[in-house]
Coordinates of C-alpha atoms and ligand atoms in Angstrom, one line a residue:
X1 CA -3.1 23.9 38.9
X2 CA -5.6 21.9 36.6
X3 CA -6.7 23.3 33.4
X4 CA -6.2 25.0 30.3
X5 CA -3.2 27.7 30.5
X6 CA -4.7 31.1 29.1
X7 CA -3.8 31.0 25.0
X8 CA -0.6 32.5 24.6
X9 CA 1.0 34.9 22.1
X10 CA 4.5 36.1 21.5
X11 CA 5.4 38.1 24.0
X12 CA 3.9 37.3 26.7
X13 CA 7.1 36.9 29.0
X14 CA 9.1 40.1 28.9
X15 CA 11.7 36.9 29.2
X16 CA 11.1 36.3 25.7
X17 CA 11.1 39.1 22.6
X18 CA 8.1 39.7 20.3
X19 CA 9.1 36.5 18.1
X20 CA 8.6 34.5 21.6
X21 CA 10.8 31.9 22.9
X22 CA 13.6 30.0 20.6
X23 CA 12.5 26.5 19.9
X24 CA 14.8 23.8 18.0
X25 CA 12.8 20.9 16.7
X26 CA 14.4 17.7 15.7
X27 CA 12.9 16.5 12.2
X28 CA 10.7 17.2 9.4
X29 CA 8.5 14.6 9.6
X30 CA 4.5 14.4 10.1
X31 CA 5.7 15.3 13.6
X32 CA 7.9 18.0 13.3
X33 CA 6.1 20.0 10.1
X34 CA 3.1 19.9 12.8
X35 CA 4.7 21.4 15.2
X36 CA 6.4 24.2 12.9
X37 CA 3.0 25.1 11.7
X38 CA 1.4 25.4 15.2
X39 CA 4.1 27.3 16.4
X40 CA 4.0 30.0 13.3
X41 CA 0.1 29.9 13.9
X42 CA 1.1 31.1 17.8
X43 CA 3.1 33.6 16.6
X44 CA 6.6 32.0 17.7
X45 CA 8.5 32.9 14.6
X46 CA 11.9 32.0 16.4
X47 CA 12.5 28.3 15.5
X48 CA 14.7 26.1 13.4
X49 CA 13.9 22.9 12.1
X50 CA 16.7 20.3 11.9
X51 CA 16.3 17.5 9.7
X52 CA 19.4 14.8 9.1
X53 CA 18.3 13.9 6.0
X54 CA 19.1 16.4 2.5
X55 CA 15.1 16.5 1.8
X56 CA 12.0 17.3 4.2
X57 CA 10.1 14.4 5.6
X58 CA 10.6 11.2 7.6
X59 CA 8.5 7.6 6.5
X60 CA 7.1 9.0 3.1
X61 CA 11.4 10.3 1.9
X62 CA 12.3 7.0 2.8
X63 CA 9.9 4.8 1.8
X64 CA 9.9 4.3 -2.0
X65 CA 9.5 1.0 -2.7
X66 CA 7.1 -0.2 -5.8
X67 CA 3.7 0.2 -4.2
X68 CA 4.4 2.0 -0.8
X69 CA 0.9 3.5 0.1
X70 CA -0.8 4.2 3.7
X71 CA -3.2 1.8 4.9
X72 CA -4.9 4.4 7.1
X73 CA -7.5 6.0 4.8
X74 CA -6.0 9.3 2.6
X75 CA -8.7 12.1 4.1
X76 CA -7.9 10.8 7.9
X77 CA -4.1 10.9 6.7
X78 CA -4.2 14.3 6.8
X79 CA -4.0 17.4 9.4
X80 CA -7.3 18.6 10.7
X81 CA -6.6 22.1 9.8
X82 CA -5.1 21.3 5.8
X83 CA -8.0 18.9 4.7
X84 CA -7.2 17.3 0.8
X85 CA -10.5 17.2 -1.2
X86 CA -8.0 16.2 -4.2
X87 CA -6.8 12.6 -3.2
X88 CA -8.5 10.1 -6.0
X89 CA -8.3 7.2 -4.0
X90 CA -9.6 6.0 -0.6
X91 CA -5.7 5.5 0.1
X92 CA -3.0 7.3 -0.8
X93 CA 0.3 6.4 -2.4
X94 CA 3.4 7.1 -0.8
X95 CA 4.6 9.9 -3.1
X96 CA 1.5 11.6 -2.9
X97 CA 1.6 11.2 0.5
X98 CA 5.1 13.0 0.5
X99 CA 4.0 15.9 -2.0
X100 CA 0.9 16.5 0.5
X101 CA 3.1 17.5 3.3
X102 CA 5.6 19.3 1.5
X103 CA 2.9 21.5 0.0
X104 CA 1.7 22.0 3.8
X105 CA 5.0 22.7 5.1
X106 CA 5.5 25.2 2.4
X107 CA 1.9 27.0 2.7
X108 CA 2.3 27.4 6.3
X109 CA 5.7 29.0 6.1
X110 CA 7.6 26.0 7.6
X111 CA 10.2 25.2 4.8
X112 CA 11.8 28.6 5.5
X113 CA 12.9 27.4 8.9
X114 CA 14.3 23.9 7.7
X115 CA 18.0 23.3 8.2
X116 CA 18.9 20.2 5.9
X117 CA 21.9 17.5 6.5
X118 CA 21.6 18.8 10.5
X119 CA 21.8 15.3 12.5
X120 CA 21.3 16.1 16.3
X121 CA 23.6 14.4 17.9
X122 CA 23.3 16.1 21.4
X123 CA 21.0 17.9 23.7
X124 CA 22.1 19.7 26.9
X125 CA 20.7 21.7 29.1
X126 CA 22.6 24.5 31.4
X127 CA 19.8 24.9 33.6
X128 CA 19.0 28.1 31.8
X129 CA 18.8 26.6 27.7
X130 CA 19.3 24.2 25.9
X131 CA 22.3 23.8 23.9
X132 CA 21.3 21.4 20.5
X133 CA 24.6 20.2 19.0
X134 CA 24.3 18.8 15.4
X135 CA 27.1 16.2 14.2
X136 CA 28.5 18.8 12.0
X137 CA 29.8 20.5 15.1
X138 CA 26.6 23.2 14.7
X139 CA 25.6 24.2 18.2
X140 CA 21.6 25.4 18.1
X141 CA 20.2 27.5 21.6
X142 CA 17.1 27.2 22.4
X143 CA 14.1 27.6 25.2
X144 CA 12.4 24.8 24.2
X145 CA 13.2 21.9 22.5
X146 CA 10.4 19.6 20.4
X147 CA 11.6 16.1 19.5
X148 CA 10.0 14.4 16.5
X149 CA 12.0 12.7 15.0
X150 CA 9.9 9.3 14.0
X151 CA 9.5 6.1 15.7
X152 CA 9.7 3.6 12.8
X153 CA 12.4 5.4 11.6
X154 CA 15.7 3.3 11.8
X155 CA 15.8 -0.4 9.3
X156 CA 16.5 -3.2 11.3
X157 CA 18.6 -5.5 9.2
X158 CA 18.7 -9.3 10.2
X159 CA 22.0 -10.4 11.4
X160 CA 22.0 -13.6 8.6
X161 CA 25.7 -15.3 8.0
X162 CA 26.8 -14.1 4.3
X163 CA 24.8 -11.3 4.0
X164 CA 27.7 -9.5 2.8
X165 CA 28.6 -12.2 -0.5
X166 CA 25.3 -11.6 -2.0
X167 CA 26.4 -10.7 -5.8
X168 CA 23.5 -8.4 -6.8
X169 CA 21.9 -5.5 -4.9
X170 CA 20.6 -5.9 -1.6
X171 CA 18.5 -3.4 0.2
X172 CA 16.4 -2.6 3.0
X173 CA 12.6 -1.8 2.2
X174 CA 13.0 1.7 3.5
X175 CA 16.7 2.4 1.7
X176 CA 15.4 1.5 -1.5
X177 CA 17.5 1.6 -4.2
X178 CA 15.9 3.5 -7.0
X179 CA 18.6 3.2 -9.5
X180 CA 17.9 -0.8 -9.7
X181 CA 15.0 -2.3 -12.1
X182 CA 13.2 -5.6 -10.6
X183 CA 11.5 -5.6 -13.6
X184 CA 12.0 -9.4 -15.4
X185 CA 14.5 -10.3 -12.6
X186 CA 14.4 -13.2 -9.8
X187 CA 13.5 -11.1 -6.4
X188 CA 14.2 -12.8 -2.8
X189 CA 12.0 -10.7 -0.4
X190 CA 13.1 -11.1 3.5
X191 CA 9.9 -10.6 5.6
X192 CA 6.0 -10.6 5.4
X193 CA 4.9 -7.8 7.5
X194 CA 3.2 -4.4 6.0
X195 CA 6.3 -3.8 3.4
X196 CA 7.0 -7.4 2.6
X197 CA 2.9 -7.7 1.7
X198 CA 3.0 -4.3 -0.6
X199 CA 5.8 -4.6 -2.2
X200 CA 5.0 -8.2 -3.4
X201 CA 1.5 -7.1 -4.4
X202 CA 3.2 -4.7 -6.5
X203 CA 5.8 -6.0 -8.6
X204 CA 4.5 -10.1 -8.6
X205 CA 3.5 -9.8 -12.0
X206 CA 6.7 -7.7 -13.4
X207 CA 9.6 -10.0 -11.8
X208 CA 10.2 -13.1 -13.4
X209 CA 10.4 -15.0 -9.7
X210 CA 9.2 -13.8 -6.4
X211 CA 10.6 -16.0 -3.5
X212 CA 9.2 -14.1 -0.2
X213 CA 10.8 -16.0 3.1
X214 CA 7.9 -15.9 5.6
X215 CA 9.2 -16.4 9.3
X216 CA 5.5 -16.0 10.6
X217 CA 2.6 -15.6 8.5
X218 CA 0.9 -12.4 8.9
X219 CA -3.3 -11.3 8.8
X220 CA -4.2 -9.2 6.4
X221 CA -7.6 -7.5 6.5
X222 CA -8.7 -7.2 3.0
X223 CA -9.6 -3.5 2.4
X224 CA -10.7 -2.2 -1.3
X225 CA -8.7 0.6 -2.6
X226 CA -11.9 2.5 -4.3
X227 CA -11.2 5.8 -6.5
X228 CA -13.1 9.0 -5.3
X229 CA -15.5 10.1 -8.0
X230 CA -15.0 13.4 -9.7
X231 CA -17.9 14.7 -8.3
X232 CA -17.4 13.5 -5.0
X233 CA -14.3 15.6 -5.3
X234 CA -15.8 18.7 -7.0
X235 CA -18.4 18.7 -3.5
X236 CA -15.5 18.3 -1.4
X237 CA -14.0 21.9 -3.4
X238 CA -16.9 23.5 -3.4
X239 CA -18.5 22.8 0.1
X240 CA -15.8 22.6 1.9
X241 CA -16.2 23.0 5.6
X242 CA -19.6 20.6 5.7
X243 CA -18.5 18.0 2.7
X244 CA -15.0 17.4 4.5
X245 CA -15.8 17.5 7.8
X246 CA -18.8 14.8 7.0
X247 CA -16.4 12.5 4.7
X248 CA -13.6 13.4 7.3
X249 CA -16.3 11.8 10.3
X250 CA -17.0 8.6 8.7
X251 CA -13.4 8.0 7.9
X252 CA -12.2 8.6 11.7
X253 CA -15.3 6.4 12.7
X254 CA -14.0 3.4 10.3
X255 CA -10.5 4.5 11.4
X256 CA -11.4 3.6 14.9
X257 CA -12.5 0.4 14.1
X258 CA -9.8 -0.9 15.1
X259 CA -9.4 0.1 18.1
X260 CA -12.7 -0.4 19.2
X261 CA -11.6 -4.1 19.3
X262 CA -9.8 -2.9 22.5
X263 CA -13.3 -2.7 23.9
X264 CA -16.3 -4.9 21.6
X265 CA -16.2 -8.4 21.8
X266 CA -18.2 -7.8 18.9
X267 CA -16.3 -5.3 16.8
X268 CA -13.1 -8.0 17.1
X269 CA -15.3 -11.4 16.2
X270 CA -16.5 -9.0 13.1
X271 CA -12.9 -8.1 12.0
X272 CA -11.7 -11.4 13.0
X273 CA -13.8 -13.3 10.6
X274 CA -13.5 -11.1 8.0
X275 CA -9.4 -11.6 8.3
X276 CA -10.4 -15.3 8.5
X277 CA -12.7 -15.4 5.6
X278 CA -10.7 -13.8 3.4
X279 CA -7.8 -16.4 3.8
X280 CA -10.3 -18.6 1.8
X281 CA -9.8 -17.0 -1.4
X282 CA -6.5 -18.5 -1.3
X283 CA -7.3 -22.0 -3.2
X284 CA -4.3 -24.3 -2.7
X285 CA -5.2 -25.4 0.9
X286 CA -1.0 -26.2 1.0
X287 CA -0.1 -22.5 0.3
X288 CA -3.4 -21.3 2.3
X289 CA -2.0 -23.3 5.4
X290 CA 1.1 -22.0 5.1
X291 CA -0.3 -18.1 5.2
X292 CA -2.7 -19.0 8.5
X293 CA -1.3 -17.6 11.4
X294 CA -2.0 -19.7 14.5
X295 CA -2.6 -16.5 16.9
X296 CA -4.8 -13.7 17.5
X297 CA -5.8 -11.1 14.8
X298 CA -4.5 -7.7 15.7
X299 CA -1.3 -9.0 17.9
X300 CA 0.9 -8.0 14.9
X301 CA -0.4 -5.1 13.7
X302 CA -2.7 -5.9 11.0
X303 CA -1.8 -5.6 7.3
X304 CA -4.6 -4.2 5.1
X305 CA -4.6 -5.5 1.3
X306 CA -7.2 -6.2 -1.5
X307 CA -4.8 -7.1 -4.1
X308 CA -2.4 -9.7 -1.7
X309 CA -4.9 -12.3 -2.1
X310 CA -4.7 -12.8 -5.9
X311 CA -1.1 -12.1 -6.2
X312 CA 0.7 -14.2 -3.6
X313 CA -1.4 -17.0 -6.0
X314 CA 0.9 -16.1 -9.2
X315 CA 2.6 -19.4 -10.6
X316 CA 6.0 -16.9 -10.4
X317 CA 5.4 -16.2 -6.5
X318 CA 7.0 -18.6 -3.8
X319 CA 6.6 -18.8 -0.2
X320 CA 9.4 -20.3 1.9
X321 CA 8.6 -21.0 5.4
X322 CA 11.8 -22.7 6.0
X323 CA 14.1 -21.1 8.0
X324 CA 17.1 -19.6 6.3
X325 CA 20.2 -20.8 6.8
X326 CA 22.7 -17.9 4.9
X327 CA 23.0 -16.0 2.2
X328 CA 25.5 -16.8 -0.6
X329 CA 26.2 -15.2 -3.5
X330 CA 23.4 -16.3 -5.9
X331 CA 20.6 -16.5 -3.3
X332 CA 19.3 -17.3 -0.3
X333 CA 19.9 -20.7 1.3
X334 CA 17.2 -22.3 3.7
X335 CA 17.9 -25.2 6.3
X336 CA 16.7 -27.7 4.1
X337 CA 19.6 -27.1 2.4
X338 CA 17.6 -25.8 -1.1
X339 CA 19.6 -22.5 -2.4
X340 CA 16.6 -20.1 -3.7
X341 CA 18.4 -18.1 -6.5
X342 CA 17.9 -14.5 -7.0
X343 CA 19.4 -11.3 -9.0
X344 CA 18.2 -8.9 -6.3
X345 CA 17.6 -9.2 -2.2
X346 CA 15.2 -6.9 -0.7
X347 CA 15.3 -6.9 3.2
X348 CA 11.4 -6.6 4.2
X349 CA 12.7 -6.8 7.9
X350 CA 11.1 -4.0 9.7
X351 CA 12.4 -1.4 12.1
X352 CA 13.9 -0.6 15.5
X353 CA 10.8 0.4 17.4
X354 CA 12.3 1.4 20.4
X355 CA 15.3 3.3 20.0
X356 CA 12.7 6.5 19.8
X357 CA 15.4 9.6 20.2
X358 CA 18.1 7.8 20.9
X359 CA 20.7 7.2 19.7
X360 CA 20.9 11.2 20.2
X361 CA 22.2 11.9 23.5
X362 CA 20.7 14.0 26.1
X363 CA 21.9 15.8 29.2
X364 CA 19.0 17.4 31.4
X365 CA 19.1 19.4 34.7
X366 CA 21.8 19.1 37.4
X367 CA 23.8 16.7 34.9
X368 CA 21.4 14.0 34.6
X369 CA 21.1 11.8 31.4
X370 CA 18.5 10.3 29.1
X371 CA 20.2 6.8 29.9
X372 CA 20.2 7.1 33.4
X373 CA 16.3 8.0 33.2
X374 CA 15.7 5.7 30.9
X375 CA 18.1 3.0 32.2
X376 CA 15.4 0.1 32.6
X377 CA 12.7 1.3 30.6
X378 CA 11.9 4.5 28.4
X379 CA 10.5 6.4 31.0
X380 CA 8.3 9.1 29.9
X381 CA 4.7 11.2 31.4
X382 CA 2.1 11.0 29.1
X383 CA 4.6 10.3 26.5
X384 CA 5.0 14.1 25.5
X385 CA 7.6 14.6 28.4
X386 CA 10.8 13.4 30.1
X387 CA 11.6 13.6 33.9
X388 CA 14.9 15.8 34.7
X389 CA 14.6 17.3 30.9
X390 CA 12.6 20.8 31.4
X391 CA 11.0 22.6 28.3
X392 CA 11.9 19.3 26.6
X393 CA 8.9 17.7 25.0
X394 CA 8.1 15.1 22.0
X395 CA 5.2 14.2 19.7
X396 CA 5.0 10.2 18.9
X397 CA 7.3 9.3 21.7
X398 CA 7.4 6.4 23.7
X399 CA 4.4 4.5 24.9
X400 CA 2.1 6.8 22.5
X401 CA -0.9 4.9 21.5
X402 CA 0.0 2.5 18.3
X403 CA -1.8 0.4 15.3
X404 CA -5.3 1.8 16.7
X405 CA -5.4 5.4 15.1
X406 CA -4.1 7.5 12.5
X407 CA -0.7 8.7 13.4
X408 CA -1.8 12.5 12.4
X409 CA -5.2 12.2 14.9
X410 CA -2.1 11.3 18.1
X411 CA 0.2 13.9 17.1
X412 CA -2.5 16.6 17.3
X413 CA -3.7 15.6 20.6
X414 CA -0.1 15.8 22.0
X415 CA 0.5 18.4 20.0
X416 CA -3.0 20.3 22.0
X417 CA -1.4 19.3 24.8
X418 CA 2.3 20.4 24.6
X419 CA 1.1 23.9 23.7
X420 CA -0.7 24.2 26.8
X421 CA 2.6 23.9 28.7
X422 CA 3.9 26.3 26.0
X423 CA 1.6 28.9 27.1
X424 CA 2.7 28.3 30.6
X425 CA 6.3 28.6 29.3
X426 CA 5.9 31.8 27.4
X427 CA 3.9 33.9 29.9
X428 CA 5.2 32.9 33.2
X429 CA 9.0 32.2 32.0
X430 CA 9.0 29.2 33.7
X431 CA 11.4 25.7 33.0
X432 CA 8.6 22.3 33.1
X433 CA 9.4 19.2 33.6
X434 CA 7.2 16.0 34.7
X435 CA 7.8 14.9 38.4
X436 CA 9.5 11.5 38.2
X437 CA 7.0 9.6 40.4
X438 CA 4.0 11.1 38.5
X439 CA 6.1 9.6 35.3
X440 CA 6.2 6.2 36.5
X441 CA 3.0 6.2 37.8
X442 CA 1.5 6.6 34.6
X443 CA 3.6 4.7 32.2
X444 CA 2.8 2.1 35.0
X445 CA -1.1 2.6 34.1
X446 CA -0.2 2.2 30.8
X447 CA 1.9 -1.0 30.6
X448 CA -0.7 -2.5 32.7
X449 CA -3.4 -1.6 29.8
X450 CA -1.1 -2.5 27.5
X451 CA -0.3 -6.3 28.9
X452 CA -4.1 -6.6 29.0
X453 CA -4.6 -5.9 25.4
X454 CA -4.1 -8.5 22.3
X455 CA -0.9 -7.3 22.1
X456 CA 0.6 -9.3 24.9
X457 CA -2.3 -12.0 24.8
X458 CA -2.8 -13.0 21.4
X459 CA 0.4 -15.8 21.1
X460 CA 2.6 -13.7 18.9
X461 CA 6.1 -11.7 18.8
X462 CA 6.0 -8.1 17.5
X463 CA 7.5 -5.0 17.0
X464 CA 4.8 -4.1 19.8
X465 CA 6.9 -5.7 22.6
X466 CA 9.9 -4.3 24.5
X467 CA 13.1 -5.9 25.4
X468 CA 10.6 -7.3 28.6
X469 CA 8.2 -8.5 26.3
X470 CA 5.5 -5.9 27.2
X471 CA 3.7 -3.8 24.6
X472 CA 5.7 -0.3 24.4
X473 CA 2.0 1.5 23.2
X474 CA -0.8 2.3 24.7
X475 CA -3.4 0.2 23.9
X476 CA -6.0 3.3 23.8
X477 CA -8.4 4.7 20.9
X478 CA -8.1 8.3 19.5
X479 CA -10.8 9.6 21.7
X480 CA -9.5 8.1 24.8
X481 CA -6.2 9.9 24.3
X482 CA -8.0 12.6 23.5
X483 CA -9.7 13.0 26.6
X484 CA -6.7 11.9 28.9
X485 CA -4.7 15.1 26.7
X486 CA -6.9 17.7 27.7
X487 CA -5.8 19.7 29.8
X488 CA -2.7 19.1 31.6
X489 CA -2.2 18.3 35.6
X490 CA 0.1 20.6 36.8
X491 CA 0.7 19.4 39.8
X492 CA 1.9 16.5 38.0
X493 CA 5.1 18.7 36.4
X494 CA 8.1 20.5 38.3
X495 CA 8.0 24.5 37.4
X496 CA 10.1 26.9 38.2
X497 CA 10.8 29.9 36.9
X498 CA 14.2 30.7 34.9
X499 CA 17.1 31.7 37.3
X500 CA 20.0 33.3 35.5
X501 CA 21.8 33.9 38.0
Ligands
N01_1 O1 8.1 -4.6 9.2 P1 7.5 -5.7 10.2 P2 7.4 -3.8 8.0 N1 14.6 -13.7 9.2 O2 8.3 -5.6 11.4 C1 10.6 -10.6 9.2 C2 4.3 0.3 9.2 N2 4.0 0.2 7.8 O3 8.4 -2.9 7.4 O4 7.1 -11.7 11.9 C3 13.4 -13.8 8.6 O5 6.1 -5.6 10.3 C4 9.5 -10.6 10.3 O6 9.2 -11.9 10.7 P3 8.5 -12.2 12.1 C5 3.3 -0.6 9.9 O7 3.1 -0.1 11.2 C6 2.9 0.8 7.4 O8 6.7 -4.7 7.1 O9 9.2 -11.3 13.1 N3 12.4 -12.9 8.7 C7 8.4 -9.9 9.5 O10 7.7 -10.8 8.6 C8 4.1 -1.9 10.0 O11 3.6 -2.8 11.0 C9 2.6 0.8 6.1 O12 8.6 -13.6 12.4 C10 12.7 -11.9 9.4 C11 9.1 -8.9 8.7 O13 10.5 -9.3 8.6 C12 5.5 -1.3 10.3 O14 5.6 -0.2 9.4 C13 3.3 0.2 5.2 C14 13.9 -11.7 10.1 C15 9.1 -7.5 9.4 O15 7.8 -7.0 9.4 C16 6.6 -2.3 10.0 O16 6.3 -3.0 8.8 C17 4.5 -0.4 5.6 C18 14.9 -12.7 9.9 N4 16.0 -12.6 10.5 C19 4.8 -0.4 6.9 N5 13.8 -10.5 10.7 C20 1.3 1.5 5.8 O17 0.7 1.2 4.9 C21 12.6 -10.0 10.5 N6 11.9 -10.8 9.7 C22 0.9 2.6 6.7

């Protein structure tokens, strides 16, 4: 079968009751309030949501450092069915970013169905349902299970000798710890990637010494932060389908940008020498060499900043390039043998790309397990579905596009996607799962277009790699995913219909 499944409603199974089939999704995230909101919108009242954490959300809980904010412009960081004519600036903060999706979740009915301080440890399927098994000893059924539980989810700490003697506090970017004040203190910041740059922009002229430690130095696109005018915001209220859907437009288009360097030689020389350009606003040629990096822009995902540029110039900001040797108690010491004092150490060091739902286990059909189908790579069709692991599907897994859309553009394709095979589920009763050589034939397609890309041309080391040193994204724009999403090939899925025999 090719095509779109006929739209389903509750019900449509005599398998299922008028609430339609149980679903478990794992997380409260972007991902999982999505996927809570389509399902209410469907009808499927029968679902839990269970999140690990005491509080809804995933990046925007449990990022809170002093001037977390998205680089991916507010009105395009938003779901195409809740548009926010409200945000005052062309990118949002953090905590506004986190109030936006609570108020979502909570409009659309999804907090109800929230189960807090429920870490999935375990999935297995009896060939009929799922079992989800939470590390509480909770044990969830279910017909269908959604994982979404976040890809930059888990802080990688460096594995530095002493890291333990270090007097002060020491924290990770994304465990901040709110209860400490930076404010007139000497700050050591680990890392010069998205975090390292935002946080430095932001408290550089509160701390009485900044010393970042930058292993690689890092582009950074500079990008104004502009304030939408009131009236621009009153239109947006009062002509609401036309104004936001215009603004909403021109924002995707610049949005694309970047991925459009995937294709235009010319749409990458323009970015390129705008990243390069910018670099000469730095005016000590000494510190401006030390922030050049010496491969391609857009190999690391880019950082956006306006505000870098002038504040990595303070008197009270250092940048170490020299490797560190270990931390002792009063600071950081580098190979040259200079010990960089400091009252507080903030790890900037990024996260664990890959683990994706791991380190939850998962058992599938006839026995087999998520390690054994992901033994040599994270093996996955179209990156919404797992081979052996029916009516088991994820939004943001692996090899999902990355650093060339907005996040909440690639979740609503898959999302358009997934609930095609949901409509397939709910009327036929069936079990789906992706045919193992139609898996690998496509993550194939994509780790070829992926090797191609800047990514794994452009002379650098990411979070972008894998352990084989190939990118672990596809290297496609929003409308590119969008039109390989939609409509699913049947005959590249396994169904059959649910024996209870
Ligand atoms: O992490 P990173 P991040 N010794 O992995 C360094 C998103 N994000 O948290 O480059 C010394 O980019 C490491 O050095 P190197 C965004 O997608 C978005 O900043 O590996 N240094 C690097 O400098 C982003 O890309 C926003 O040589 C060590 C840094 O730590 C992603 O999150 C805001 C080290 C890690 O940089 C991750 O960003 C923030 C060691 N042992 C984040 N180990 C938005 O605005 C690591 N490093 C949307």
């Amino acid at each position: 079968m090719h095509g779109k499944a006929t739209q389903g409603q509750a019900g449509t199974s005599s398998r299922f009751g008028t609430k339609g089939p149980r679903v478990v999704i794992i997380g409260s995230g972007v991902s999982g309030i999505l996927a809570g909101v389509k399902l209410l919108e469907r009808g499927w009242r029968d679902f839990v949501v269970l999140e690990k954490a005491e509080t809804l959300g995933g990046t925007w809980r449990d990022n809170v450092y002093p001037g977390v904010a998205c680089d991916v412009p507010a009105h395009v960081y938003v779901y195409s069915f809740a548009p926010n004519p409200a945000w005052k600036t062309r990118y949002a903060k953090g905590p506004d970013i986190w109030r936006y999706y609570h108020d979502v979740a909570k409009r659309h009915g999804v907090l109800d169905h929230i189960e807090y301080g429920k870490n999935v440890v375990h999935a297995g399927f009896d060939g009929v349902r799922w079992t989800v098994q939470t590390a509480d000893g909770s044990n969830y059924e279910a017909d269908v299970v959604i994982g979404a539980p976040g890809r930059l989810r888990d802080p990688k700490m460096p594995d530095i000798p002493g890291m333990d003697s270090f007097a002060g506090p020491s924290f990770h970017t994304a465990r901040w710890d709110t209860s400490v004040s930076i404010k007139g203190k000497r700050v050591c910041l680990i890392g010069a990637g998205s975090s390292g740059v935002q946080i430095l922009s932001a408290v550089a002229r509160d701390v009485a010494q900044i010393t970042q430690f930058q292993r690689t130095p890092q582009w950074v696109m500079p990008v104004a932060d502009e304030a939408v005018p009131w009236w621009k915001r009153l239109l947006f209220r009062l002509r609401p389908s036309v104004l936001r859907r215009t603004y909403r437009q021109m924002l995707d288009f610049s949005n694309e940008r970047g991925a459009l360097a995937f294709e235009s030689k010319q749409a990458r020389a323009a970015r390129d020498k705008m990243c390069s350009d910018a670099l000469l606003r730095i005016r000590d040629p000494e510190l401006r060499a030390k922030l050049t990096p010496d491969y391609d822009v857009g190999c690391k995902r880019l950082v956006m900043s306006e505000t870098w540029f002038e504040e990595v110039q303070r008197p009270n900001v250092s940048i170490v390039t020299e490797a560190i040797e270990r931390i002792e108690p009063t600071g950081v010491r580098t190979k040259d043998g200079v010990l960089h004092e400091c009252d507080v150490l903030i790890y900037a060091t990024g996260f664990d790309a890959h683990a994706y739902i791991r380190p939850m286990r998962l058992t599938g059909e006839d026995g087999i397990t998520l390690d054994q189908v992901w033994a040599d790579l994270p093996l996955t069709y179209r990156s919404v579905s797992i081979p052996h692991m029916p009516n088991f599907f994820m939004l943001n897994g692996p090899s999902s596009p990355g650093g060339s859309a907005s996040i909440i553009g690639i979740v609503e394709t898959q999302w358009d996607y997934i609930a095609q095979l949901l409509d397939r589920i709910a009327a036929d009763g069936v079990l789906i799962a992706p045919r193992e050589e139609s898996a690998k034939a496509w993550l194939e397609t994509v780790r070829e277009r992926a090797r191609n890309s800047v990514w794994s041309t452009g002379g650098c080391q990411s979070w972008y790699l894998d352990h084989t040193g190939t990118p672990a994204y596809d290297a496609v724009s929003l409308p590119q995913l969008q039109a390989s999403l939609a409509a699913p090939v049947m005959d590249d899925f396994e169904v059959r219909a649910i024996s209870t025999q």
